[in-house]
mmCIF file of N, CA and C in Angstrom:
data_model
loop_
_atom_site.group_PDB
_atom_site.id
_atom_site.type_symbol
_atom_site.label_atom_id
_atom_site.label_comp_id
_atom_site.label_asym_id
_atom_site.label_seq_id
_atom_site.Cartn_x
_atom_site.Cartn_y
_atom_site.Cartn_z
ATOM 1 N N MET A 196 0.841 -1.175 0.000
ATOM 2 C CA MET A 196 0.000 0.000 0.000
ATOM 3 C C MET A 196 0.889 1.242 0.000
ATOM 4 N N LYS A 197 0.557 2.187 -0.855
ATOM 5 C CA LYS A 197 1.319 3.418 -0.955
ATOM 6 C C LYS A 197 1.016 4.315 0.244
ATOM 7 N N LYS A 198 2.060 4.828 0.846
ATOM 8 C CA LYS A 198 1.877 5.754 1.964
ATOM 9 C C LYS A 198 1.518 7.128 1.393
ATOM 10 N N SER A 199 0.440 7.708 1.919
ATOM 11 C CA SER A 199 -0.005 9.007 1.401
ATOM 12 C C SER A 199 0.769 10.127 2.075
ATOM 13 N N THR A 200 0.816 11.257 1.367
ATOM 14 C CA THR A 200 1.432 12.448 1.936
ATOM 15 C C THR A 200 0.328 13.356 2.443
ATOM 16 N N PHE A 201 0.584 14.024 3.526
ATOM 17 C CA PHE A 201 -0.412 14.875 4.161
ATOM 18 C C PHE A 201 -1.009 15.876 3.185
ATOM 19 N N ARG A 202 -0.170 16.628 2.510
ATOM 20 C CA ARG A 202 -0.640 17.717 1.663
ATOM 21 C C ARG A 202 -1.504 17.214 0.512
ATOM 22 N N ASP A 203 -1.126 16.131 -0.088
ATOM 23 C CA ASP A 203 -1.828 15.652 -1.274
ATOM 24 C C ASP A 203 -3.106 14.890 -0.962
ATOM 25 N N ASP A 204 -3.201 14.288 0.213
ATOM 26 C CA ASP A 204 -4.332 13.414 0.502
ATOM 27 C C ASP A 204 -5.260 13.914 1.596
ATOM 28 N N CYS A 205 -4.971 15.034 2.190
ATOM 29 C CA CYS A 205 -5.797 15.504 3.312
ATOM 30 C C CYS A 205 -6.971 16.336 2.784
ATOM 31 N N ASN A 206 -8.170 15.777 2.893
ATOM 32 C CA ASN A 206 -9.370 16.478 2.442
ATOM 33 C C ASN A 206 -9.590 17.771 3.218
ATOM 34 N N CYS A 207 -9.357 17.704 4.522
ATOM 35 C CA CYS A 207 -9.558 18.885 5.367
ATOM 36 C C CYS A 207 -8.632 20.023 4.934
ATOM 37 N N PHE A 208 -7.364 19.705 4.720
ATOM 38 C CA PHE A 208 -6.407 20.730 4.298
ATOM 39 C C PHE A 208 -6.818 21.332 2.952
ATOM 40 N N ALA A 209 -7.181 20.476 2.004
ATOM 41 C CA ALA A 209 -7.555 20.962 0.673
ATOM 42 C C ALA A 209 -8.790 21.862 0.742
ATOM 43 N N LEU A 210 -9.790 21.453 1.515
ATOM 44 C CA LEU A 210 -11.004 22.263 1.635
ATOM 45 C C LEU A 210 -10.739 23.588 2.336
ATOM 46 N N ARG A 211 -9.941 23.548 3.412
ATOM 47 C CA ARG A 211 -9.649 24.784 4.143
ATOM 48 C C ARG A 211 -8.808 25.738 3.298
ATOM 49 N N GLN A 212 -7.859 25.206 2.554
ATOM 50 C CA GLN A 212 -7.033 26.049 1.681
ATOM 51 C C GLN A 212 -7.900 26.691 0.610
ATOM 52 N N ALA A 213 -8.763 25.904 -0.012
ATOM 53 C CA ALA A 213 -9.657 26.441 -1.034
ATOM 54 C C ALA A 213 -10.612 27.465 -0.431
ATOM 55 N N ALA A 214 -11.117 27.182 0.763
ATOM 56 C CA ALA A 214 -12.040 28.113 1.422
ATOM 57 C C ALA A 214 -11.356 29.449 1.700
ATOM 58 N N ARG A 215 -10.116 29.398 2.144
ATOM 59 C CA ARG A 215 -9.386 30.655 2.395
ATOM 60 C C ARG A 215 -9.216 31.441 1.101
ATOM 61 N N TYR A 216 -8.870 30.757 0.023
ATOM 62 C CA TYR A 216 -8.674 31.416 -1.264
ATOM 63 C C TYR A 216 -9.974 32.076 -1.742
ATOM 64 N N VAL A 217 -11.071 31.331 -1.702
ATOM 65 C CA VAL A 217 -12.356 31.866 -2.164
ATOM 66 C C VAL A 217 -12.827 32.988 -1.241
ATOM 67 N N THR A 218 -12.647 32.805 0.059
ATOM 68 C CA THR A 218 -13.045 33.836 1.019
ATOM 69 C C THR A 218 -12.318 35.144 0.741
ATOM 70 N N GLN A 219 -11.045 35.075 0.378
ATOM 71 C CA GLN A 219 -10.287 36.296 0.070
ATOM 72 C C GLN A 219 -10.922 37.065 -1.079
ATOM 73 N N ILE A 220 -11.426 36.365 -2.078
ATOM 74 C CA ILE A 220 -12.093 37.036 -3.202
ATOM 75 C C ILE A 220 -13.326 37.782 -2.695
ATOM 76 N N TYR A 221 -14.164 37.090 -1.949
ATOM 77 C CA TYR A 221 -15.405 37.689 -1.458
ATOM 78 C C TYR A 221 -15.139 38.804 -0.461
ATOM 79 N N GLU A 222 -14.149 38.614 0.406
ATOM 80 C CA GLU A 222 -13.806 39.652 1.393
ATOM 81 C C GLU A 222 -13.356 40.940 0.696
ATOM 82 N N ARG A 223 -12.608 40.804 -0.381
ATOM 83 C CA ARG A 223 -12.134 41.986 -1.103
ATOM 84 C C ARG A 223 -13.315 42.792 -1.639
ATOM 85 N N HIS A 224 -14.301 42.129 -2.175
ATOM 86 C CA HIS A 224 -15.467 42.832 -2.724
ATOM 87 C C HIS A 224 -16.392 43.345 -1.618
ATOM 88 N N LEU A 225 -16.713 42.481 -0.660
ATOM 89 C CA LEU A 225 -17.653 42.863 0.403
ATOM 90 C C LEU A 225 -17.048 43.876 1.362
ATOM 91 N N GLY A 226 -15.743 43.841 1.527
ATOM 92 C CA GLY A 226 -15.068 44.785 2.416
ATOM 93 C C GLY A 226 -15.286 46.230 1.999
ATOM 94 N N GLN A 227 -15.518 46.458 0.714
ATOM 95 C CA GLN A 227 -15.792 47.814 0.237
ATOM 96 C C GLN A 227 -17.115 48.350 0.797
ATOM 97 N N ILE A 228 -17.996 47.452 1.198
ATOM 98 C CA ILE A 228 -19.289 47.831 1.773
ATOM 99 C C ILE A 228 -19.198 47.867 3.298
ATOM 100 N N GLY A 229 -18.176 47.229 3.840
ATOM 101 C CA GLY A 229 -17.993 47.227 5.288
ATOM 102 C C GLY A 229 -18.495 45.977 5.983
ATOM 103 N N VAL A 230 -18.713 44.904 5.224
ATOM 104 C CA VAL A 230 -19.111 43.641 5.836
ATOM 105 C C VAL A 230 -18.145 42.540 5.415
ATOM 106 N N THR A 231 -18.050 41.535 6.265
ATOM 107 C CA THR A 231 -17.230 40.370 5.933
ATOM 108 C C THR A 231 -18.085 39.356 5.183
ATOM 109 N N ALA A 232 -17.433 38.362 4.623
ATOM 110 C CA ALA A 232 -18.160 37.299 3.931
ATOM 111 C C ALA A 232 -19.064 36.554 4.906
ATOM 112 N N ALA A 233 -18.582 36.314 6.113
ATOM 113 C CA ALA A 233 -19.399 35.625 7.126
ATOM 114 C C ALA A 233 -20.618 36.470 7.502
ATOM 115 N N GLN A 234 -20.422 37.763 7.671
ATOM 116 C CA GLN A 234 -21.542 38.642 8.001
ATOM 117 C C GLN A 234 -22.545 38.687 6.851
ATOM 118 N N PHE A 235 -22.052 38.698 5.631
ATOM 119 C CA PHE A 235 -22.943 38.733 4.473
ATOM 120 C C PHE A 235 -23.849 37.506 4.453
ATOM 121 N N THR A 236 -23.303 36.330 4.764
ATOM 122 C CA THR A 236 -24.135 35.127 4.732
ATOM 123 C C THR A 236 -25.252 35.199 5.772
ATOM 124 N N ILE A 237 -24.969 35.789 6.920
ATOM 125 C CA ILE A 237 -26.010 35.952 7.941
ATOM 126 C C ILE A 237 -27.056 36.954 7.455
ATOM 127 N N LEU A 238 -26.612 38.084 6.913
ATOM 128 C CA LEU A 238 -27.543 39.078 6.378
ATOM 129 C C LEU A 238 -28.416 38.468 5.281
ATOM 130 N N ALA A 239 -27.812 37.673 4.416
ATOM 131 C CA ALA A 239 -28.554 37.050 3.316
ATOM 132 C C ALA A 239 -29.617 36.092 3.848
ATOM 133 N N LYS A 240 -29.259 35.296 4.841
ATOM 134 C CA LYS A 240 -30.220 34.350 5.420
ATOM 135 C C LYS A 240 -31.386 35.110 6.045
ATOM 136 N N LEU A 241 -31.090 36.185 6.784
ATOM 137 C CA LEU A 241 -32.150 36.957 7.433
ATOM 138 C C LEU A 241 -32.968 37.774 6.421
ATOM 139 N N ALA A 242 -32.366 38.139 5.309
ATOM 140 C CA ALA A 242 -33.120 38.836 4.258
ATOM 141 C C ALA A 242 -34.150 37.884 3.646
ATOM 142 N N ARG A 243 -33.781 36.615 3.501
ATOM 143 C CA ARG A 243 -34.692 35.615 2.932
ATOM 144 C C ARG A 243 -35.728 35.132 3.947
ATOM 145 N N LYS A 244 -35.297 35.020 5.212
ATOM 146 C CA LYS A 244 -36.186 34.481 6.249
ATOM 147 C C LYS A 244 -36.096 35.336 7.507
ATOM 148 N N PRO A 245 -36.775 36.481 7.540
ATOM 149 C CA PRO A 245 -36.746 37.311 8.751
ATOM 150 C C PRO A 245 -37.470 36.602 9.895
ATOM 151 N N GLY A 246 -37.088 36.984 11.109
ATOM 152 C CA GLY A 246 -37.760 36.442 12.282
ATOM 153 C C GLY A 246 -37.313 35.045 12.669
ATOM 154 N N LEU A 247 -36.062 34.704 12.358
ATOM 155 C CA LEU A 247 -35.559 33.375 12.715
ATOM 156 C C LEU A 247 -35.110 33.328 14.167
ATOM 157 N N PRO A 248 -35.501 32.280 14.897
ATOM 158 C CA PRO A 248 -34.945 32.095 16.233
ATOM 159 C C PRO A 248 -33.501 31.620 16.147
ATOM 160 N N MET A 249 -32.773 31.771 17.229
ATOM 161 C CA MET A 249 -31.350 31.430 17.282
ATOM 162 C C MET A 249 -31.076 30.000 16.797
ATOM 163 N N THR A 250 -31.834 29.039 17.269
ATOM 164 C CA THR A 250 -31.547 27.649 16.905
ATOM 165 C C THR A 250 -31.726 27.416 15.411
ATOM 166 N N GLU A 251 -32.768 27.980 14.818
ATOM 167 C CA GLU A 251 -32.976 27.809 13.372
ATOM 168 C C GLU A 251 -31.898 28.526 12.570
ATOM 169 N N LEU A 252 -31.517 29.718 13.014
ATOM 170 C CA LEU A 252 -30.467 30.457 12.317
ATOM 171 C C LEU A 252 -29.138 29.709 12.412
ATOM 172 N N ALA A 253 -28.814 29.208 13.594
ATOM 173 C CA ALA A 253 -27.573 28.443 13.771
ATOM 174 C C ALA A 253 -27.580 27.202 12.896
ATOM 175 N N ASP A 254 -28.691 26.480 12.863
ATOM 176 C CA ASP A 254 -28.785 25.275 12.021
ATOM 177 C C ASP A 254 -28.629 25.633 10.540
ATOM 178 N N ALA A 255 -29.293 26.691 10.116
ATOM 179 C CA ALA A 255 -29.224 27.103 8.713
ATOM 180 C C ALA A 255 -27.808 27.510 8.314
ATOM 181 N N MET A 256 -27.067 28.083 9.267
ATOM 182 C CA MET A 256 -25.707 28.539 8.992
ATOM 183 C C MET A 256 -24.668 27.432 9.246
ATOM 184 N N VAL A 257 -25.111 26.301 9.761
ATOM 185 C CA VAL A 257 -24.228 25.197 10.162
ATOM 186 C C VAL A 257 -23.149 25.747 11.111
ATOM 187 N N MET A 258 -23.635 26.440 12.146
ATOM 188 C CA MET A 258 -22.772 27.046 13.162
ATOM 189 C C MET A 258 -23.299 26.661 14.536
ATOM 190 N N ASP A 259 -22.395 26.543 15.498
ATOM 191 C CA ASP A 259 -22.896 26.364 16.857
ATOM 192 C C ASP A 259 -23.367 27.723 17.370
ATOM 193 N N ARG A 260 -24.207 27.698 18.383
ATOM 194 C CA ARG A 260 -24.842 28.927 18.864
ATOM 195 C C ARG A 260 -23.836 29.942 19.384
ATOM 196 N N THR A 261 -22.800 29.481 20.068
ATOM 197 C CA THR A 261 -21.796 30.405 20.616
ATOM 198 C C THR A 261 -21.096 31.172 19.496
ATOM 199 N N THR A 262 -20.723 30.471 18.446
ATOM 200 C CA THR A 262 -20.064 31.113 17.302
ATOM 201 C C THR A 262 -21.017 32.088 16.624
ATOM 202 N N LEU A 263 -22.276 31.707 16.498
ATOM 203 C CA LEU A 263 -23.262 32.582 15.873
ATOM 204 C C LEU A 263 -23.475 33.848 16.706
ATOM 205 N N VAL A 264 -23.541 33.711 18.015
ATOM 206 C CA VAL A 264 -23.703 34.880 18.892
ATOM 207 C C VAL A 264 -22.547 35.856 18.674
ATOM 208 N N ARG A 265 -21.319 35.330 18.603
ATOM 209 C CA ARG A 265 -20.155 36.198 18.368
ATOM 210 C C ARG A 265 -20.241 36.879 17.004
ATOM 211 N N ALA A 266 -20.746 36.167 16.005
ATOM 212 C CA ALA A 266 -20.868 36.750 14.662
ATOM 213 C C ALA A 266 -21.980 37.793 14.602
ATOM 214 N N LEU A 267 -23.031 37.599 15.386
ATOM 215 C CA LEU A 267 -24.159 38.530 15.379
ATOM 216 C C LEU A 267 -23.868 39.829 16.125
ATOM 217 N N LYS A 268 -23.025 39.782 17.140
ATOM 218 C CA LYS A 268 -22.786 40.967 17.985
ATOM 219 C C LYS A 268 -22.421 42.218 17.192
ATOM 220 N N PRO A 269 -21.442 42.163 16.265
ATOM 221 C CA PRO A 269 -21.129 43.398 15.526
ATOM 222 C C PRO A 269 -22.284 43.854 14.635
ATOM 223 N N LEU A 270 -23.067 42.911 14.107
ATOM 224 C CA LEU A 270 -24.203 43.278 13.265
ATOM 225 C C LEU A 270 -25.294 43.948 14.108
ATOM 226 N N GLN A 271 -25.463 43.475 15.328
ATOM 227 C CA GLN A 271 -26.420 44.103 16.238
ATOM 228 C C GLN A 271 -25.896 45.463 16.704
ATOM 229 N N ARG A 272 -24.626 45.506 17.065
ATOM 230 C CA ARG A 272 -24.011 46.755 17.526
ATOM 231 C C ARG A 272 -24.134 47.855 16.473
ATOM 232 N N ASP A 273 -23.949 47.482 15.202
ATOM 233 C CA ASP A 273 -24.012 48.455 14.112
ATOM 234 C C ASP A 273 -25.443 48.725 13.647
ATOM 235 N N GLY A 274 -26.410 48.107 14.314
ATOM 236 C CA GLY A 274 -27.814 48.367 13.995
ATOM 237 C C GLY A 274 -28.295 47.704 12.725
ATOM 238 N N LEU A 275 -27.630 46.659 12.278
ATOM 239 C CA LEU A 275 -28.029 45.971 11.042
ATOM 240 C C LEU A 275 -28.986 44.815 11.308
ATOM 241 N N VAL A 276 -28.858 44.204 12.476
ATOM 242 C CA VAL A 276 -29.717 43.093 12.877
ATOM 243 C C VAL A 276 -30.402 43.473 14.177
ATOM 244 N N VAL A 277 -31.703 43.235 14.235
ATOM 245 C CA VAL A 277 -32.472 43.513 15.447
ATOM 246 C C VAL A 277 -32.963 42.200 16.044
ATOM 247 N N THR A 278 -33.084 42.225 17.357
ATOM 248 C CA THR A 278 -33.560 41.072 18.114
ATOM 249 C C THR A 278 -34.842 41.469 18.819
ATOM 250 N N GLU A 279 -35.835 40.610 18.757
ATOM 251 C CA GLU A 279 -37.081 40.873 19.460
ATOM 252 C C GLU A 279 -37.667 39.551 19.941
ATOM 253 N N PRO A 280 -38.516 39.609 20.950
ATOM 254 C CA PRO A 280 -39.135 38.371 21.426
ATOM 255 C C PRO A 280 -40.045 37.779 20.351
ATOM 256 N N SER A 281 -40.060 36.469 20.283
ATOM 257 C CA SER A 281 -40.935 35.767 19.346
ATOM 258 C C SER A 281 -42.392 36.004 19.727
ATOM 259 N N LYS A 282 -43.246 36.119 18.740
ATOM 260 C CA LYS A 282 -44.680 36.276 19.001
ATOM 261 C C LYS A 282 -45.279 34.974 19.537
ATOM 262 N N GLU A 283 -44.703 33.841 19.136
ATOM 263 C CA GLU A 283 -45.201 32.537 19.582
ATOM 264 C C GLU A 283 -44.717 32.175 20.982
ATOM 265 N N ASN A 284 -43.480 32.580 21.298
ATOM 266 C CA ASN A 284 -42.894 32.227 22.591
ATOM 267 C C ASN A 284 -42.047 33.403 23.057
ATOM 268 N N GLY A 285 -42.548 34.160 24.000
ATOM 269 C CA GLY A 285 -41.872 35.359 24.476
ATOM 270 C C GLY A 285 -40.502 35.113 25.076
ATOM 271 N N ARG A 286 -40.186 33.866 25.418
ATOM 272 C CA ARG A 286 -38.865 33.557 25.976
ATOM 273 C C ARG A 286 -37.828 33.323 24.882
ATOM 274 N N THR A 287 -38.276 33.214 23.641
ATOM 275 C CA THR A 287 -37.378 32.989 22.508
ATOM 276 C C THR A 287 -37.202 34.291 21.744
ATOM 277 N N ASN A 288 -35.950 34.622 21.431
ATOM 278 C CA ASN A 288 -35.681 35.802 20.607
ATOM 279 C C ASN A 288 -35.605 35.403 19.145
ATOM 280 N N VAL A 289 -36.037 36.318 18.288
ATOM 281 C CA VAL A 289 -35.922 36.125 16.847
ATOM 282 C C VAL A 289 -35.096 37.268 16.272
ATOM 283 N N PHE A 290 -34.449 37.001 15.142
ATOM 284 C CA PHE A 290 -33.542 37.947 14.517
ATOM 285 C C PHE A 290 -34.065 38.339 13.145
ATOM 286 N N SER A 291 -33.942 39.617 12.835
ATOM 287 C CA SER A 291 -34.350 40.164 11.538
ATOM 288 C C SER A 291 -33.404 41.288 11.160
ATOM 289 N N LEU A 292 -33.452 41.683 9.907
ATOM 290 C CA LEU A 292 -32.687 42.846 9.463
ATOM 291 C C LEU A 292 -33.438 44.115 9.834
ATOM 292 N N SER A 293 -32.702 45.104 10.256
ATOM 293 C CA SER A 293 -33.273 46.433 10.475
ATOM 294 C C SER A 293 -33.375 47.117 9.111
ATOM 295 N N PRO A 294 -34.020 48.275 9.036
ATOM 296 C CA PRO A 294 -33.997 49.009 7.764
ATOM 297 C C PRO A 294 -32.561 49.280 7.279
ATOM 298 N N ALA A 295 -31.660 49.641 8.209
ATOM 299 C CA ALA A 295 -30.254 49.849 7.825
ATOM 300 C C ALA A 295 -29.628 48.542 7.351
ATOM 301 N N GLY A 296 -30.008 47.441 7.978
ATOM 302 C CA GLY A 296 -29.499 46.129 7.573
ATOM 303 C C GLY A 296 -29.973 45.754 6.178
ATOM 304 N N ARG A 297 -31.214 46.070 5.865
ATOM 305 C CA ARG A 297 -31.727 45.784 4.508
ATOM 306 C C ARG A 297 -30.995 46.633 3.470
ATOM 307 N N ASP A 298 -30.688 47.885 3.832
ATOM 308 C CA ASP A 298 -29.951 48.771 2.920
ATOM 309 C C ASP A 298 -28.530 48.243 2.673
ATOM 310 N N ILE A 299 -27.843 47.896 3.757
ATOM 311 C CA ILE A 299 -26.478 47.362 3.625
ATOM 312 C C ILE A 299 -26.508 46.054 2.842
ATOM 313 N N PHE A 300 -27.503 45.206 3.123
ATOM 314 C CA PHE A 300 -27.590 43.938 2.403
ATOM 315 C C PHE A 300 -27.762 44.177 0.908
ATOM 316 N N ALA A 301 -28.601 45.119 0.530
ATOM 317 C CA ALA A 301 -28.810 45.408 -0.900
ATOM 318 C C ALA A 301 -27.509 45.853 -1.555
ATOM 319 N N ARG A 302 -26.761 46.709 -0.875
ATOM 320 C CA ARG A 302 -25.473 47.156 -1.420
ATOM 321 C C ARG A 302 -24.471 46.011 -1.446
ATOM 322 N N ALA A 303 -24.459 45.219 -0.382
ATOM 323 C CA ALA A 303 -23.518 44.098 -0.298
ATOM 324 C C ALA A 303 -23.852 43.030 -1.332
ATOM 325 N N ALA A 304 -25.129 42.889 -1.672
ATOM 326 C CA ALA A 304 -25.517 41.894 -2.681
ATOM 327 C C ALA A 304 -24.875 42.213 -4.027
ATOM 328 N N ASP A 305 -24.750 43.488 -4.349
ATOM 329 C CA ASP A 305 -24.066 43.876 -5.589
ATOM 330 C C ASP A 305 -22.581 43.509 -5.525
ATOM 331 N N ALA A 306 -21.966 43.761 -4.370
ATOM 332 C CA ALA A 306 -20.551 43.401 -4.193
ATOM 333 C C ALA A 306 -20.383 41.888 -4.238
ATOM 334 N N TRP A 307 -21.320 41.166 -3.619
ATOM 335 C CA TRP A 307 -21.287 39.702 -3.661
ATOM 336 C C TRP A 307 -21.362 39.219 -5.108
ATOM 337 N N GLN A 308 -22.229 39.830 -5.906
ATOM 338 C CA GLN A 308 -22.374 39.432 -7.309
ATOM 339 C C GLN A 308 -21.052 39.621 -8.053
ATOM 340 N N SER A 309 -20.348 40.699 -7.770
ATOM 341 C CA SER A 309 -19.045 40.923 -8.396
ATOM 342 C C SER A 309 -18.049 39.844 -7.988
ATOM 343 N N ALA A 310 -18.061 39.476 -6.716
ATOM 344 C CA ALA A 310 -17.169 38.410 -6.234
ATOM 345 C C ALA A 310 -17.536 37.081 -6.890
ATOM 346 N N GLN A 311 -18.828 36.820 -6.977
ATOM 347 C CA GLN A 311 -19.313 35.591 -7.601
ATOM 348 C C GLN A 311 -18.832 35.504 -9.048
ATOM 349 N N GLU A 312 -18.957 36.607 -9.766
ATOM 350 C CA GLU A 312 -18.528 36.642 -11.168
ATOM 351 C C GLU A 312 -17.021 36.465 -11.285
ATOM 352 N N GLU A 313 -16.249 37.067 -10.378
ATOM 353 C CA GLU A 313 -14.796 36.894 -10.419
ATOM 354 C C GLU A 313 -14.421 35.431 -10.208
ATOM 355 N N PHE A 314 -15.009 34.807 -9.200
ATOM 356 C CA PHE A 314 -14.698 33.404 -8.935
ATOM 357 C C PHE A 314 -15.084 32.524 -10.127
ATOM 358 N N GLU A 315 -16.293 32.729 -10.643
ATOM 359 C CA GLU A 315 -16.760 31.879 -11.740
ATOM 360 C C GLU A 315 -15.981 32.116 -13.022
ATOM 361 N N SER A 316 -15.459 33.324 -13.220
ATOM 362 C CA SER A 316 -14.634 33.560 -14.416
ATOM 363 C C SER A 316 -13.302 32.815 -14.305
ATOM 364 N N GLN A 317 -12.800 32.654 -13.080
ATOM 365 C CA GLN A 317 -11.552 31.915 -12.870
ATOM 366 C C GLN A 317 -11.769 30.402 -12.881
ATOM 367 N N PHE A 318 -12.843 29.960 -12.260
ATOM 368 C CA PHE A 318 -13.081 28.534 -12.030
ATOM 369 C C PHE A 318 -13.968 27.909 -13.093
ATOM 370 N N GLY A 319 -14.805 28.721 -13.722
ATOM 371 C CA GLY A 319 -15.772 28.226 -14.706
ATOM 372 C C GLY A 319 -17.149 28.092 -14.082
ATOM 373 N N ARG A 320 -18.159 28.602 -14.797
ATOM 374 C CA ARG A 320 -19.527 28.575 -14.254
ATOM 375 C C ARG A 320 -20.036 27.157 -14.007
ATOM 376 N N THR A 321 -19.800 26.287 -14.969
ATOM 377 C CA THR A 321 -20.290 24.912 -14.844
ATOM 378 C C THR A 321 -19.605 24.203 -13.684
ATOM 379 N N ARG A 322 -18.295 24.358 -13.587
ATOM 380 C CA ARG A 322 -17.564 23.732 -12.479
ATOM 381 C C ARG A 322 -17.991 24.320 -11.141
ATOM 382 N N ALA A 323 -18.213 25.638 -11.085
ATOM 383 C CA ALA A 323 -18.639 26.280 -9.842
ATOM 384 C C ALA A 323 -20.001 25.758 -9.406
ATOM 385 N N LYS A 324 -20.913 25.612 -10.342
ATOM 386 C CA LYS A 324 -22.246 25.095 -10.028
ATOM 387 C C LYS A 324 -22.149 23.662 -9.503
ATOM 388 N N ALA A 325 -21.339 22.840 -10.146
ATOM 389 C CA ALA A 325 -21.160 21.454 -9.703
ATOM 390 C C ALA A 325 -20.499 21.410 -8.321
ATOM 391 N N LEU A 326 -19.526 22.277 -8.097
ATOM 392 C CA LEU A 326 -18.857 22.333 -6.801
ATOM 393 C C LEU A 326 -19.843 22.717 -5.699
ATOM 394 N N ARG A 327 -20.657 23.741 -5.946
ATOM 395 C CA ARG A 327 -21.666 24.150 -4.955
ATOM 396 C C ARG A 327 -22.610 22.996 -4.632
ATOM 397 N N ALA A 328 -23.061 22.298 -5.660
ATOM 398 C CA ALA A 328 -23.982 21.177 -5.443
ATOM 399 C C ALA A 328 -23.338 20.112 -4.554
ATOM 400 N N GLU A 329 -22.094 19.789 -4.827
ATOM 401 C CA GLU A 329 -21.384 18.792 -4.013
ATOM 402 C C GLU A 329 -21.230 19.268 -2.575
ATOM 403 N N LEU A 330 -20.846 20.521 -2.399
ATOM 404 C CA LEU A 330 -20.625 21.048 -1.051
ATOM 405 C C LEU A 330 -21.922 21.161 -0.271
ATOM 406 N N PHE A 331 -22.994 21.606 -0.917
ATOM 407 C CA PHE A 331 -24.284 21.672 -0.232
ATOM 408 C C PHE A 331 -24.783 20.274 0.132
ATOM 409 N N GLU A 332 -24.530 19.310 -0.724
ATOM 410 C CA GLU A 332 -24.929 17.939 -0.413
ATOM 411 C C GLU A 332 -24.178 17.430 0.822
ATOM 412 N N LEU A 333 -22.937 17.813 0.936
ATOM 413 C CA LEU A 333 -22.130 17.407 2.076
ATOM 414 C C LEU A 333 -22.720 17.876 3.406
ATOM 415 N N THR A 334 -23.320 19.074 3.413
ATOM 416 C CA THR A 334 -23.836 19.633 4.670
ATOM 417 C C THR A 334 -25.348 19.509 4.816
ATOM 418 N N SER A 335 -26.022 18.889 3.849
ATOM 419 C CA SER A 335 -27.475 18.730 3.983
ATOM 420 C C SER A 335 -27.777 17.573 4.931
ATOM 421 N N SER A 336 -28.892 17.711 5.595
ATOM 422 C CA SER A 336 -29.268 16.665 6.561
ATOM 423 C C SER A 336 -30.283 15.716 5.984
#
């Protein structure tokens, strides 16, 4: 049996290296608006589904709650995300975009589109679509 080398055979290393590379593209574009790629994904989720409780938002983001709380704090501090008690259960908080958050999201969506186009021009649209499908399948339940 051939002994594998760490760099060539480590799925985790390859995925993390690729993630850092792709994140740099998106960060460069989104940074012009003042949001990170991670913040943009939270804004995008809340733009599509306002009023999400913490557990649903964490599950949708594939994040543990502690990490999500840390990611939400700057968005709340900057007035982009608002927290309010759930109408169904007053002990549960739900998260939504504020009017300022919707404005920033709209601007950031244009920057995201530019990043998306840059990545797909380098990687190829068909390959990018296939890659997304594989990656989403990996994290689907």
